[in-house]
XYZ file of C-alpha atoms in Angstrom:
479
model
C 15.832 52.208 51.501
C 18.766 49.845 50.919
C 16.291 47.038 50.366
C 14.568 49.015 47.662
C 17.891 49.797 45.962
C 18.794 46.091 45.987
C 15.426 45.242 44.402
C 15.838 47.908 41.770
C 19.394 46.752 40.951
C 18.197 43.134 40.652
C 15.314 44.209 38.376
C 17.695 46.211 36.155
C 20.056 43.303 35.749
C 17.191 40.982 34.976
C 15.893 43.306 32.257
C 19.412 43.651 30.837
C 19.773 39.922 30.728
C 16.457 39.528 28.919
C 17.388 42.217 26.363
C 20.811 40.666 25.896
C 19.280 37.254 25.381
C 16.817 38.635 22.810
C 19.699 40.370 20.999
C 21.729 37.177 20.952
C 18.740 35.192 19.713
C 18.039 37.723 16.983
C 21.666 37.755 15.972
C 21.920 34.009 15.922
C 18.833 33.698 13.725
C 20.537 35.596 10.896
C 24.139 34.883 10.144
C 24.302 37.099 7.035
C 22.849 40.594 6.727
C 19.052 40.375 7.182
C 16.517 41.785 4.769
C 12.805 41.144 4.330
C 9.741 42.278 2.451
C 6.010 41.478 2.680
C 3.805 42.249 -0.349
C 0.144 41.898 -1.175
C 0.439 39.913 -4.428
C -2.921 41.106 -5.721
C -1.946 44.774 -5.865
C 1.836 44.850 -5.419
C 1.389 46.965 -2.246
C 4.281 46.623 0.240
C 2.944 45.741 3.694
C 6.266 45.524 5.524
C 9.951 45.898 4.653
C 13.367 45.941 6.288
C 16.626 46.592 4.417
C 14.565 45.771 1.317
C 16.879 47.681 -1.064
C 20.147 46.413 0.379
C 22.111 44.450 -2.199
C 22.826 40.955 -0.965
C 23.684 37.507 -2.318
C 20.461 35.928 -3.735
C 21.864 32.398 -4.023
C 19.363 30.087 -5.770
C 16.655 32.681 -5.755
C 18.447 33.483 -9.029
C 16.785 30.446 -10.615
C 13.421 32.262 -10.505
C 14.742 34.526 -13.242
C 16.296 31.594 -15.118
C 12.884 29.895 -15.140
C 11.056 33.113 -16.033
C 13.270 33.566 -19.131
C 12.712 29.882 -20.056
C 8.915 30.318 -19.837
C 9.194 33.486 -21.958
C 11.291 31.697 -24.591
C 8.674 28.917 -24.828
C 5.885 31.503 -25.161
C 7.718 33.238 -27.985
C 8.385 29.990 -29.855
C 12.159 30.092 -29.478
C 12.132 26.652 -27.849
C 9.629 24.066 -26.684
C 9.306 22.074 -23.487
C 9.971 18.946 -25.553
C 13.176 20.248 -27.100
C 16.027 17.887 -26.303
C 18.932 19.872 -24.814
C 22.475 18.627 -25.171
C 24.340 18.911 -21.883
C 27.718 20.674 -22.052
C 30.782 19.929 -19.958
C 30.319 23.194 -18.136
C 26.765 22.361 -17.123
C 27.655 18.830 -16.084
C 30.509 20.094 -13.916
C 28.442 22.543 -11.816
C 28.700 21.825 -8.066
C 25.714 20.563 -6.035
C 22.870 20.896 -5.631
C 22.593 19.126 -8.994
C 20.498 16.633 -10.963
C 23.529 14.590 -12.030
C 23.600 15.304 -15.733
C 26.410 13.921 -17.911
C 28.255 15.788 -20.660
C 26.848 14.897 -24.067
C 23.599 13.662 -22.597
C 20.337 14.851 -24.205
C 17.296 15.628 -22.062
C 14.040 17.441 -22.613
C 13.777 21.051 -21.469
C 10.731 20.255 -19.304
C 12.891 17.990 -17.057
C 15.554 20.686 -16.702
C 12.839 23.143 -15.688
C 11.482 20.736 -13.098
C 14.925 20.062 -11.667
C 15.744 23.775 -11.400
C 12.351 24.704 -9.855
C 11.978 21.813 -7.403
C 15.444 20.520 -6.578
C 17.222 23.806 -7.333
C 19.700 21.910 -9.547
C 22.636 24.057 -10.661
C 23.528 21.825 -13.626
C 19.970 22.066 -14.920
C 19.939 25.886 -14.575
C 23.161 26.222 -16.577
C 21.834 23.856 -19.258
C 18.625 25.940 -19.581
C 20.633 29.100 -20.143
C 22.885 27.482 -22.745
C 19.889 25.953 -24.587
C 18.173 29.341 -24.899
C 21.069 31.714 -25.536
C 23.929 29.524 -26.688
C 26.100 30.109 -23.669
C 25.705 31.277 -20.048
C 27.291 34.710 -20.675
C 24.717 35.583 -23.314
C 21.970 34.205 -21.103
C 22.944 36.391 -18.176
C 22.725 39.405 -20.463
C 19.169 38.394 -21.259
C 18.472 37.927 -17.576
C 19.710 41.444 -16.894
C 17.553 42.850 -19.694
C 14.481 41.033 -18.370
C 15.161 42.198 -14.819
C 15.266 45.797 -16.020
C 11.987 45.385 -17.901
C 10.345 43.952 -14.768
C 11.459 46.868 -12.593
C 14.177 44.964 -10.686
C 16.431 48.000 -10.534
C 19.112 46.829 -8.108
C 19.773 43.289 -9.394
C 22.895 42.149 -11.209
C 23.171 38.598 -12.567
C 26.471 36.861 -13.339
C 25.257 33.293 -13.759
C 22.067 31.241 -14.171
C 22.246 29.243 -10.930
C 23.066 31.726 -8.193
C 26.298 30.342 -6.777
C 28.331 33.092 -5.161
C 30.174 35.255 -7.697
C 31.571 38.763 -7.443
C 28.895 41.326 -8.364
C 26.037 38.771 -8.479
C 23.621 40.606 -6.188
C 19.938 41.356 -5.639
C 17.558 42.738 -3.052
C 14.512 41.600 -1.082
C 12.386 44.031 -3.038
C 13.557 42.811 -6.462
C 13.104 39.148 -5.586
C 9.595 39.840 -4.239
C 8.760 41.437 -7.586
C 10.224 38.393 -9.341
C 8.038 36.026 -7.333
C 4.919 38.041 -8.099
C 5.694 38.084 -11.870
C 6.142 34.318 -11.951
C 2.655 33.912 -10.461
C 0.841 36.368 -12.740
C 2.839 36.186 -16.002
C 3.122 32.361 -16.197
C 0.366 30.848 -14.059
C 0.369 27.690 -16.217
C 3.802 26.804 -14.798
C 3.329 28.071 -11.229
C 2.256 24.659 -9.933
C 5.895 23.530 -10.316
C 6.831 25.399 -7.175
C 4.312 23.597 -4.964
C 5.241 20.055 -6.068
C 6.673 18.119 -3.159
C 8.322 15.672 -5.588
C 8.506 15.434 -9.374
C 10.085 13.307 -12.097
C 13.067 15.034 -13.686
C 13.806 12.742 -16.575
C 16.488 10.601 -14.977
C 15.155 10.377 -11.394
C 12.552 11.738 -8.964
C 13.545 14.845 -7.010
C 12.197 16.376 -3.803
C 11.377 20.011 -3.156
C 13.958 22.022 -1.243
C 11.052 24.044 0.230
C 9.220 20.963 1.458
C 9.229 21.879 5.217
C 7.593 25.283 4.697
C 5.080 23.912 2.198
C 4.022 21.290 4.743
C 4.067 23.549 7.795
C 2.318 26.710 6.643
C -1.343 26.655 5.664
C -1.950 27.879 2.160
C 1.751 27.875 1.126
C 2.363 27.006 -2.519
C 5.870 28.232 -3.349
C 8.164 29.632 -4.390
C 11.993 29.269 -4.135
C 14.697 28.619 -1.591
C 18.329 29.695 -1.781
C 21.452 28.965 0.262
C 25.140 29.661 0.037
C 27.596 30.322 2.826
C 27.813 33.971 1.801
C 24.071 34.449 1.452
C 22.716 32.413 4.335
C 19.290 30.819 4.053
C 17.012 32.748 1.708
C 13.405 32.174 0.755
C 10.740 33.765 -1.441
C 7.442 32.279 -0.225
C 3.847 32.686 -1.350
C 0.632 31.623 0.361
C -3.068 32.030 -0.390
C -6.039 32.121 1.981
C -9.411 32.804 0.488
C -9.020 35.714 -1.947
C -5.838 36.965 -0.340
C -2.316 36.133 -1.474
C 0.858 37.234 0.296
C 4.468 37.053 -0.885
C 7.286 37.175 1.665
C 11.028 37.370 0.964
C 13.694 36.807 3.575
C 17.468 37.070 3.064
C 20.187 35.906 5.502
C 18.682 33.207 7.727
C 21.074 31.139 9.856
C 19.175 27.893 9.325
C 16.167 26.468 7.515
C 14.224 26.345 10.801
C 14.848 29.967 11.866
C 14.285 31.230 8.313
C 11.005 29.384 7.942
C 9.876 30.618 11.336
C 10.554 34.238 10.352
C 8.802 33.806 7.018
C 5.749 32.321 8.822
C 5.728 35.291 11.190
C 5.849 37.739 8.337
C 3.173 35.850 6.422
C 0.842 36.153 9.443
C 1.561 39.888 9.527
C 0.772 40.174 5.822
C -2.564 38.382 6.117
C -3.483 40.622 9.099
C -2.676 43.798 7.205
C -3.981 42.891 3.755
C -7.595 43.923 3.012
C -10.075 41.090 2.380
C -11.455 42.680 -0.753
C -9.342 44.521 -3.240
C -9.181 44.889 -7.007
C -6.478 42.686 -8.476
C -3.967 44.638 -10.530
C -2.160 42.140 -12.725
C 1.110 43.379 -14.254
C 1.522 43.605 -18.022
C 4.084 41.415 -19.759
C 7.472 43.132 -19.966
C 8.426 45.371 -22.892
C 12.049 45.858 -23.737
C 14.014 48.957 -24.734
C 14.536 49.069 -28.500
C 12.001 46.335 -29.055
C 9.138 44.264 -27.842
C 9.604 40.816 -26.330
C 12.088 37.997 -26.716
C 14.338 38.125 -29.747
C 12.024 40.342 -31.793
C 13.559 43.806 -32.095
C 11.624 46.889 -33.121
C 12.644 50.523 -32.986
C 9.991 53.242 -32.896
C 11.062 56.447 -34.576
C 9.296 59.586 -35.843
C 8.635 59.592 -39.579
C 10.444 62.475 -41.211
C 9.113 61.933 -44.740
C 6.662 59.733 -46.564
C 7.617 59.369 -50.254
C 5.050 57.810 -52.558
C 5.897 54.256 -53.561
C 6.889 53.598 -57.106
C 3.932 51.907 -58.822
C 4.445 48.410 -60.119
C 4.372 48.082 -63.933
C 1.041 46.930 -65.264
C 1.016 43.347 -66.434
C 0.940 42.718 -70.203
C -2.351 40.988 -70.807
C -2.777 38.708 -73.864
C -5.201 39.665 -76.554
C -8.439 37.755 -76.957
C -7.250 35.786 -80.015
C -3.977 34.946 -78.312
C -5.778 33.780 -75.126
C -8.112 31.562 -77.112
C -5.271 30.110 -79.110
C -3.309 29.341 -75.938
C -6.332 27.618 -74.352
C -6.955 25.525 -77.465
C -3.309 24.633 -77.717
C -3.120 23.442 -74.101
C -6.223 21.294 -74.557
C -4.824 19.662 -77.704
C -1.418 19.118 -76.084
C -3.045 17.377 -73.091
C -5.063 15.042 -75.305
C -2.006 14.099 -77.376
C 0.086 13.534 -74.275
C -2.507 11.190 -72.827
C -2.839 9.254 -76.086
C 0.942 8.953 -76.492
C 1.420 7.761 -72.875
C -1.040 4.910 -73.451
C 0.878 3.644 -76.593
C 3.391 0.922 -75.615
C 5.950 -0.555 -78.021
C 6.880 -4.216 -78.086
C 9.622 -3.851 -75.415
C 7.066 -2.613 -72.851
C 8.528 0.898 -72.471
C 6.267 3.902 -72.541
C 7.056 6.491 -75.223
C 6.858 10.088 -74.187
C 6.974 12.046 -77.454
C 6.663 15.772 -77.280
C 3.356 16.851 -78.847
C 3.492 19.010 -81.909
C 2.453 22.611 -81.230
C -0.950 23.391 -82.741
C -1.226 25.921 -85.552
C -3.492 28.327 -83.665
C -0.911 28.703 -80.881
C 1.888 29.331 -83.322
C -0.200 31.793 -85.228
C -1.003 33.674 -82.022
C 2.657 34.111 -81.184
C 3.671 34.866 -84.769
C 5.786 31.769 -85.375
C 5.695 29.770 -88.681
C 3.902 26.457 -88.466
C 6.127 23.384 -89.111
C 5.002 21.142 -91.902
C 5.395 17.387 -92.162
C 7.775 17.009 -89.182
C 8.125 13.282 -88.486
C 6.865 12.278 -85.041
C 10.206 10.556 -84.335
C 12.053 13.785 -84.972
C 9.721 15.774 -82.761
C 10.101 13.232 -79.936
C 13.861 13.217 -80.083
C 14.227 16.924 -80.611
C 16.377 16.376 -83.777
C 16.015 17.768 -87.264
C 17.621 16.418 -90.470
C 17.528 19.880 -92.039
C 20.562 22.154 -91.674
C 20.406 24.883 -88.924
C 21.667 27.640 -91.195
C 18.411 29.507 -90.915
C 18.105 29.933 -94.703
C 14.390 29.679 -95.224
C 13.932 26.528 -93.148
C 10.896 25.990 -90.926
C 11.353 26.712 -87.205
C 11.052 23.573 -85.054
C 9.346 24.198 -81.678
C 9.302 21.565 -78.922
C 6.713 21.942 -76.141
C 6.050 20.061 -72.915
C 3.363 19.874 -70.294
C 4.121 21.991 -67.240
C 4.763 20.135 -63.976
C 4.071 23.214 -61.806
C 1.329 21.752 -59.613
C 0.906 23.750 -56.367
C -0.350 20.758 -54.342
C 2.856 20.425 -52.367
C 4.072 22.018 -49.147
C 6.360 21.666 -46.133
C 5.757 20.962 -42.464
C 7.787 22.336 -39.559
C 6.501 19.783 -37.066
C 3.913 19.853 -34.238
C 3.624 22.323 -31.393
C 1.816 22.493 -28.069
C -0.509 25.349 -28.983
C -1.834 27.136 -32.049
C -0.065 30.291 -30.949
C 3.349 28.549 -30.933
C 2.690 27.026 -34.368
C 1.673 30.396 -35.855
C 4.705 32.129 -34.373
C 7.011 29.443 -35.841
C 5.404 29.892 -39.276
C 5.807 33.640 -39.192
C 9.394 33.467 -37.944
C 10.286 30.909 -40.646
C 8.548 32.929 -43.402
C 10.641 36.001 -42.450
C 13.910 34.092 -42.436
C 13.241 32.192 -45.697
C 11.254 34.827 -47.609
C 12.958 33.954 -50.903
C 11.320 30.535 -51.239
C 8.239 30.990 -49.001
C 6.996 34.367 -50.254
C 4.115 32.833 -52.219
C 3.348 29.953 -49.834
C 0.323 29.991 -47.522
C 0.724 29.477 -43.786
C -1.636 26.835 -42.341
C -1.987 25.407 -38.791
C -3.633 21.963 -38.621
C -5.022 20.690 -35.293
C -3.888 17.067 -34.876
C -4.401 14.734 -31.956
C -0.746 15.009 -31.070
C -0.538 18.808 -31.411
C -0.755 21.742 -33.766
C 1.042 21.146 -37.086
C 2.703 24.150 -38.711
C 2.601 23.885 -42.516
C 3.385 25.953 -45.603
C 1.083 24.911 -48.474
C 0.331 25.952 -52.072
C 3.831 25.263 -53.388
C 5.295 23.396 -56.322
C 7.284 20.260 -55.572
C 10.454 21.903 -56.747
C 9.930 24.983 -54.551
C 8.955 22.846 -51.535
C 12.137 20.713 -51.892
C 14.283 23.821 -52.216
C 12.711 25.479 -49.150
C 13.238 22.323 -47.037
C 16.903 22.078 -48.072
C 17.542 25.710 -47.173
C 15.727 25.438 -43.837
C 17.517 22.229 -42.924
C 20.830 23.975 -43.590
C 19.737 26.555 -40.952
C 18.953 23.817 -38.464
C 15.207 24.032 -38.829
C 13.278 20.776 -38.778
C 11.432 20.438 -42.098
C 9.740 17.786 -44.238
C 8.051 17.953 -47.615
C 4.349 17.039 -47.861
C 2.563 16.183 -51.115
C -0.911 15.663 -52.469
C-alpha cells in the first residue's frame, strides 16, 4: 500500500512539473498580452480566434493602413507613384527602423512605399502621410476614417508608423481585416510584401519578414511589427492551391517564437478551410458623407423640384445681314492677304486695316465712308473734326485671331483612368477658363497624356497661368 502511495505521489509531482513547464514555456513565448486570429481570406470566415477584440499596441502593423491610404490616393489621382516627395525635418528625425532620409531631400513616392512595406521604415511612413495629407495629424484622421469604412471598429491611429503612443491601439481582428483588404483591394501592389529585397531609391533594403517567408511554404506577406510595449507582432498570409489563409499574432516574445506560433495557426487554418468555396471579394470602402478619397457627396431627400428658368433665345441674324457679313469677311480676308504681301522699300510689312465693305455697313445700318485715304484707315486717324456734325462715321475692322487650335496639357499618367480623373478634377477647379474646352486623353509610349483642347491661344495661356498659381503642372500646346 505504501509503495502504491509513493508511486502515485511521484506521478502527481511529475505531472505538475510537466504542466508547470508548459505554463512557463507558454508564458515565455509571449511577453506582451497575446492575441490571435485565423481567417479564410476567400470568404472572411474566422477559423480561430483568441483575445481577437482586445485592444493592443499594433506597432508597425500600422503601416498596412498607411500603405492602403497611399494606394487609394494613387487610384483617386491625388498623387502618383512618380511624384517626388520633399522630406520634412519631422520625417527625417523619426527613430529606426528607417531608410535614412535627409530633410529637404526629394524622393519618389514609389521608393517610400517600398521602404515602408519591406523595411518597415518609420521615416518613409511619415513622409507618405505628409505627402498625401499635408501633415501627419491630418493623415491620421484619414487613416481613422478609412479604418471605420473598412469595418475596423476598435482601432485608433495616432501616427503613420506605429511607434508606441498613448491611445494608438488596434486588435487582432481589425489587423486581419486590414491584411485581407490589402490583398483584394490593391492586388497590383500586393507583391511588395513578398519581396525579399527591393531598391528604395537610395539603397537596397531587406524584408523584415524574411525568415517567415523563407520558412513557411506558400507564404507571401504581409507585415511585421515590434516595439517593447507591443512585443513581436505579425500579420501573415499564405496560399496553397485555391486556399488562402491570413493569420495575425500579437505579443510574441521573439521572432522565432512568434513565427512558430504563426506557422502553427497557419496549419490549423489550412486544415479547417474548405478546399472549394465561392470567393467573396469585399467592395471598395464608401465613406460617410461622401464616396471615396477627397470627393465629398451628401445624399439628401429632394423636398421640391422647381422648374429651371429657360435661357433666352439667341438673336439670329436676318438672311440679308448674314449674307452681308459673309461677303464682308471674304472681302476683308482677300484685302488682308494682298496688303500683307506688299512691302515698302525699307523691308517692313504694312498691316493696314481693310476698309469695311458697303454690304456689311448697310446690313448693320451704318453709313458707308467715302474716299477715306488708305493711310488714314491704316493709322486709325481722321483729318475731319470729331464734332459729329454730319461727318461720315469711320469704322476700323480687323481679322479675328480666335483660332481654337490651342490647348493645355497636364502631363502624363500611368493609366487612362488616372488621366481622366485629373482632367475632371482640374475642370471642376478651373471651370471659369475650361468650361468650353474638351477633355482628351492621348495614349503615348511614355504614358497617358491628359489634355484640354479646342481653346484659343489667349484662353489656353490664361488657364495655364491660373493652374500654375494653384500648383498644378501645366503647359500650353498649339497647332
